[in-house]
Coordinates of C-alpha atoms in Angstrom, one line a residue:
M1 CA 50.3 17.3 -47.6
R2 CA 53.7 18.4 -48.7
Q3 CA 55.3 15.4 -47.1
D4 CA 53.0 13.1 -49.0
T5 CA 53.9 14.8 -52.2
R6 CA 57.6 14.4 -51.6
L7 CA 57.0 10.7 -50.7
G8 CA 55.0 10.2 -53.9
R9 CA 57.7 11.9 -55.9
A10 CA 60.4 9.6 -54.3
V11 CA 58.4 6.5 -55.0
H12 CA 57.9 7.7 -58.6
V13 CA 61.6 8.3 -59.1
C14 CA 62.5 4.8 -57.6
V15 CA 60.0 3.1 -59.9
V16 CA 61.4 4.9 -63.0
A17 CA 64.9 4.1 -62.0
G18 CA 63.9 0.4 -61.5
F19 CA 62.4 0.3 -64.9
L20 CA 65.5 1.9 -66.5
A21 CA 67.8 -0.6 -64.8
V22 CA 65.7 -3.5 -66.1
A23 CA 65.6 -2.0 -69.6
I24 CA 69.4 -1.5 -69.6
A25 CA 70.0 -5.0 -68.4
A26 CA 67.6 -6.3 -71.1
E27 CA 69.3 -4.3 -73.7
T28 CA 72.7 -5.6 -72.6
R29 CA 71.5 -9.2 -72.7
A30 CA 70.1 -8.5 -76.2
Q31 CA 73.5 -7.2 -77.3
T32 CA 75.3 -10.2 -76.0
V33 CA 75.7 -12.9 -78.7
P34 CA 77.8 -16.1 -78.8
F35 CA 80.9 -16.5 -80.9
P36 CA 80.2 -18.6 -84.0
V37 CA 83.3 -20.6 -83.2
A38 CA 84.7 -21.0 -79.7
Q39 CA 86.9 -23.9 -78.8
L40 CA 89.5 -24.9 -76.2
F41 CA 91.0 -28.3 -76.4
F42 CA 94.1 -30.4 -75.7
E43 CA 96.4 -32.0 -78.2
L44 CA 98.5 -35.0 -77.2
N45 CA 101.4 -36.3 -79.4
H46 CA 101.5 -39.8 -78.1
T47 CA 104.6 -40.7 -80.1
A48 CA 106.7 -37.6 -79.0
G49 CA 105.3 -37.6 -75.5
D50 CA 104.0 -34.0 -75.2
L51 CA 100.8 -32.1 -74.4
G52 CA 99.5 -28.6 -75.3
I53 CA 96.4 -26.5 -75.1
H54 CA 94.9 -25.0 -78.2
G55 CA 92.2 -22.4 -78.8
E56 CA 90.1 -21.4 -81.8
I57 CA 87.8 -18.3 -81.7
D58 CA 86.0 -16.6 -84.6
G59 CA 83.4 -13.9 -84.7
G60 CA 83.3 -10.2 -84.4
P61 CA 84.5 -7.6 -85.0
W62 CA 85.8 -7.3 -81.5
T63 CA 88.4 -5.1 -79.8
S64 CA 89.3 -7.1 -76.6
L65 CA 89.1 -10.7 -75.5
E66 CA 89.3 -12.5 -72.2
I67 CA 89.2 -16.2 -71.2
E68 CA 88.4 -17.3 -67.7
G69 CA 88.6 -20.8 -66.3
P70 CA 87.0 -22.5 -63.3
G71 CA 87.1 -20.3 -60.2
D72 CA 87.2 -17.2 -62.4
R73 CA 90.9 -17.7 -63.0
K74 CA 92.0 -15.6 -66.0
L75 CA 93.6 -17.6 -68.7
L76 CA 94.1 -15.0 -71.4
S77 CA 93.5 -11.2 -71.7
L78 CA 93.9 -9.5 -75.1
V79 CA 93.4 -5.8 -75.9
S80 CA 93.9 -4.3 -79.3
R81 CA 95.4 -0.8 -79.5
G82 CA 95.7 2.0 -82.0
R83 CA 95.0 1.2 -85.6
L84 CA 94.3 -2.5 -84.9
R85 CA 91.6 -1.4 -82.4
A86 CA 90.1 0.9 -85.1
Q87 CA 90.2 -2.0 -87.5
A88 CA 89.1 -4.6 -84.9
M89 CA 89.7 -8.4 -84.9
T90 CA 87.5 -11.3 -85.8
Q91 CA 89.6 -14.4 -85.4
L92 CA 92.1 -15.9 -83.0
A93 CA 93.9 -19.2 -83.0
F94 CA 96.6 -20.2 -80.5
E95 CA 98.8 -23.1 -79.5
S96 CA 100.7 -23.4 -76.3
A97 CA 104.3 -24.6 -76.0
E98 CA 104.4 -28.4 -75.8
P99 CA 107.3 -29.4 -73.6
N100 CA 107.9 -33.2 -73.4
F101 CA 106.9 -35.2 -70.4
A102 CA 110.4 -35.1 -68.8
E103 CA 110.1 -31.3 -68.7
L104 CA 106.4 -31.0 -67.7
D105 CA 104.7 -34.0 -66.0
P106 CA 101.2 -34.6 -67.5
A107 CA 99.7 -34.5 -64.0
D108 CA 101.1 -31.1 -63.5
F109 CA 99.9 -30.0 -67.0
F110 CA 96.3 -31.0 -66.2
R111 CA 96.4 -29.2 -62.8
R112 CA 97.5 -26.1 -64.7
F113 CA 94.5 -26.4 -67.0
P114 CA 91.6 -27.9 -64.9
E115 CA 88.7 -29.6 -66.3
G116 CA 85.5 -27.6 -66.4
Y117 CA 83.8 -24.6 -68.0
Y118 CA 85.7 -21.7 -69.4
D119 CA 84.1 -18.3 -70.3
I120 CA 85.3 -16.6 -73.6
E121 CA 84.1 -13.0 -73.7
G122 CA 85.0 -10.3 -76.3
R123 CA 84.0 -6.6 -76.4
A124 CA 82.3 -5.9 -79.8
Q125 CA 83.5 -2.9 -81.7
A126 CA 80.0 -1.7 -82.2
G127 CA 79.0 -2.2 -78.6
G128 CA 77.7 -5.1 -76.7
A129 CA 79.6 -8.4 -76.2
L130 CA 80.4 -11.7 -77.7
E131 CA 80.4 -14.5 -75.1
S132 CA 80.5 -18.3 -75.2
E133 CA 81.0 -20.9 -72.5
V134 CA 83.0 -24.0 -73.5
Y135 CA 83.9 -27.2 -71.7
L136 CA 87.5 -28.4 -71.4
S137 CA 87.6 -32.1 -70.9
H138 CA 90.4 -34.2 -69.4
V139 CA 89.3 -37.3 -71.4
L140 CA 91.8 -38.0 -74.2
A141 CA 91.4 -40.6 -76.9
E142 CA 93.7 -43.6 -77.0
P143 CA 96.3 -43.5 -79.9
A144 CA 95.0 -45.1 -83.1
P145 CA 95.6 -48.9 -82.5
N146 CA 97.1 -51.5 -84.7
I147 CA 98.4 -49.3 -87.5
S148 CA 99.7 -51.1 -90.5
V149 CA 101.4 -50.1 -93.7
N150 CA 100.4 -52.4 -96.6
G151 CA 99.7 -55.0 -94.0
L152 CA 103.0 -54.6 -92.1
P153 CA 103.0 -53.3 -88.5
A154 CA 103.9 -49.6 -88.4
A155 CA 107.1 -48.6 -86.7
S156 CA 106.8 -47.3 -83.2
S157 CA 108.3 -44.0 -84.3
C158 CA 110.4 -42.6 -87.2
D159 CA 113.5 -43.3 -85.0
A160 CA 112.9 -47.0 -85.0
P161 CA 115.9 -49.0 -86.3
I162 CA 113.8 -50.9 -88.8
L163 CA 111.0 -49.2 -90.9
P164 CA 108.5 -51.0 -93.1
E165 CA 109.6 -51.1 -96.7
V166 CA 106.7 -51.2 -99.1
F167 CA 105.7 -50.8 -102.8
A168 CA 103.2 -48.3 -104.1
P169 CA 100.2 -48.0 -103.8
V170 CA 100.5 -47.6 -100.0
L171 CA 97.5 -48.4 -97.8
I172 CA 97.7 -47.2 -94.2
D173 CA 95.0 -48.5 -91.9
W174 CA 94.2 -48.7 -88.2
D175 CA 91.5 -50.0 -85.8
P176 CA 88.7 -47.7 -84.7
V177 CA 89.5 -45.6 -81.6
T178 CA 86.9 -46.6 -79.0
R179 CA 88.5 -45.9 -75.6
S180 CA 90.1 -43.2 -73.6
H181 CA 93.8 -43.0 -73.2
P182 CA 95.0 -45.8 -70.8
D183 CA 97.6 -43.6 -69.0
L184 CA 96.9 -39.9 -69.4
G185 CA 94.0 -37.7 -68.5
R186 CA 90.8 -39.1 -67.1
D187 CA 88.9 -42.3 -67.9
G188 CA 85.7 -41.7 -69.7
P189 CA 83.5 -42.5 -72.7
V190 CA 85.1 -41.5 -76.0
S191 CA 83.2 -40.7 -79.3
I192 CA 85.4 -39.8 -82.3
S193 CA 84.2 -36.9 -84.4
R194 CA 86.8 -37.4 -87.1
Y195 CA 90.2 -38.7 -88.0
Q196 CA 92.9 -36.4 -89.6
F197 CA 95.6 -38.0 -91.8
F198 CA 98.8 -36.3 -92.7
V199 CA 101.7 -37.5 -94.8
E200 CA 104.8 -35.6 -95.8
L201 CA 105.4 -35.9 -99.5
L202 CA 108.3 -34.7 -101.6
G203 CA 106.2 -31.9 -103.0
G204 CA 104.6 -30.9 -99.7
K205 CA 102.3 -32.2 -97.1
L206 CA 99.0 -34.0 -97.8
S207 CA 96.3 -33.4 -95.2
I208 CA 92.8 -35.0 -95.2
D209 CA 89.9 -35.2 -92.8
L210 CA 88.2 -38.6 -92.5
S211 CA 84.8 -39.6 -91.1
P212 CA 84.8 -41.6 -87.8
A213 CA 83.9 -44.7 -89.8
T214 CA 86.9 -44.4 -92.1
T215 CA 90.1 -45.9 -90.7
Q216 CA 92.3 -46.2 -93.8
Y217 CA 93.8 -44.1 -96.5
E218 CA 95.7 -45.0 -99.7
V219 CA 98.5 -42.6 -100.3
P220 CA 99.3 -41.6 -103.9
F221 CA 102.9 -42.1 -104.9
T222 CA 104.9 -41.9 -108.2
A223 CA 108.0 -43.6 -109.4
A224 CA 110.0 -40.6 -108.4
D225 CA 109.1 -41.3 -104.8
R226 CA 110.9 -44.7 -104.7
G227 CA 113.7 -45.1 -102.2
Q228 CA 112.5 -42.2 -99.9
V229 CA 111.3 -42.4 -96.3
F230 CA 107.9 -40.9 -95.7
K231 CA 106.4 -39.7 -92.4
F232 CA 102.7 -39.9 -91.6
E233 CA 100.5 -38.9 -88.7
I234 CA 97.0 -40.0 -87.6
I235 CA 95.0 -37.8 -85.2
A236 CA 91.9 -39.0 -83.5
R237 CA 89.6 -36.1 -82.5
T238 CA 87.0 -36.6 -79.8
E239 CA 83.5 -35.0 -79.8
T240 CA 84.8 -32.7 -77.0
G241 CA 87.6 -31.5 -79.3
N242 CA 90.7 -33.2 -77.8
N243 CA 93.2 -34.5 -80.3
T244 CA 95.5 -37.6 -79.9
A245 CA 98.2 -37.9 -82.5
V246 CA 100.5 -40.8 -83.4
E247 CA 103.4 -40.6 -85.9
S248 CA 105.4 -43.2 -87.9
C249 CA 107.5 -43.6 -91.0
F250 CA 107.9 -46.1 -93.8
R251 CA 110.3 -46.5 -96.8
L252 CA 108.9 -46.7 -100.4
R253 CA 110.7 -49.3 -102.5

């Protein structure tokens, strides 16, 4: 009789412990929310010949952050201390060094950052976790093709011996980007989410986002700009987040 009682009590304890474990696991899952912004992507400067990896993370407040790649290989571990831990963090943006291809072969670069799913996990200040899974793709867009400046072919770079000389207004246009890069990364379908256009003006830098259907921009200039050389950049961003940039220059007459 006593043995049955002990057995009954043991079973009861096991059942309660099981319910507690399930409840704790459910509560942990309920406290895990995704980051509002979580991105990892590559940026290629086709003109300069260099590659880098970028990250953008937003959401919190959190006190620590980890990024793990395929095979559970840790890419980043960040822990706040002291007053910063008490304050907590909400946003992180980083950009790797971008050595040129002579220093770091693109094939070695892609082996260093394999294609696949990466886990981004932060410890929330109030308890629980912030966690997102993102896909890092090796498919890069081709550089914007057939760029022209007021109808003249754009220079291959700002170091070209002859730069286009044009009068204002200056219309820069290019053909739509429809293919993956012919030499770098992996072949695959490309869908452009936006173009970014930059031009260095005397008073600063103009930056504008353009829709995938917009492949031209007219740059505002004044008489004071005449005789100057201006640098511009066109970035094609894929739906997976990778950027391919091309740079050129022209002279305003």
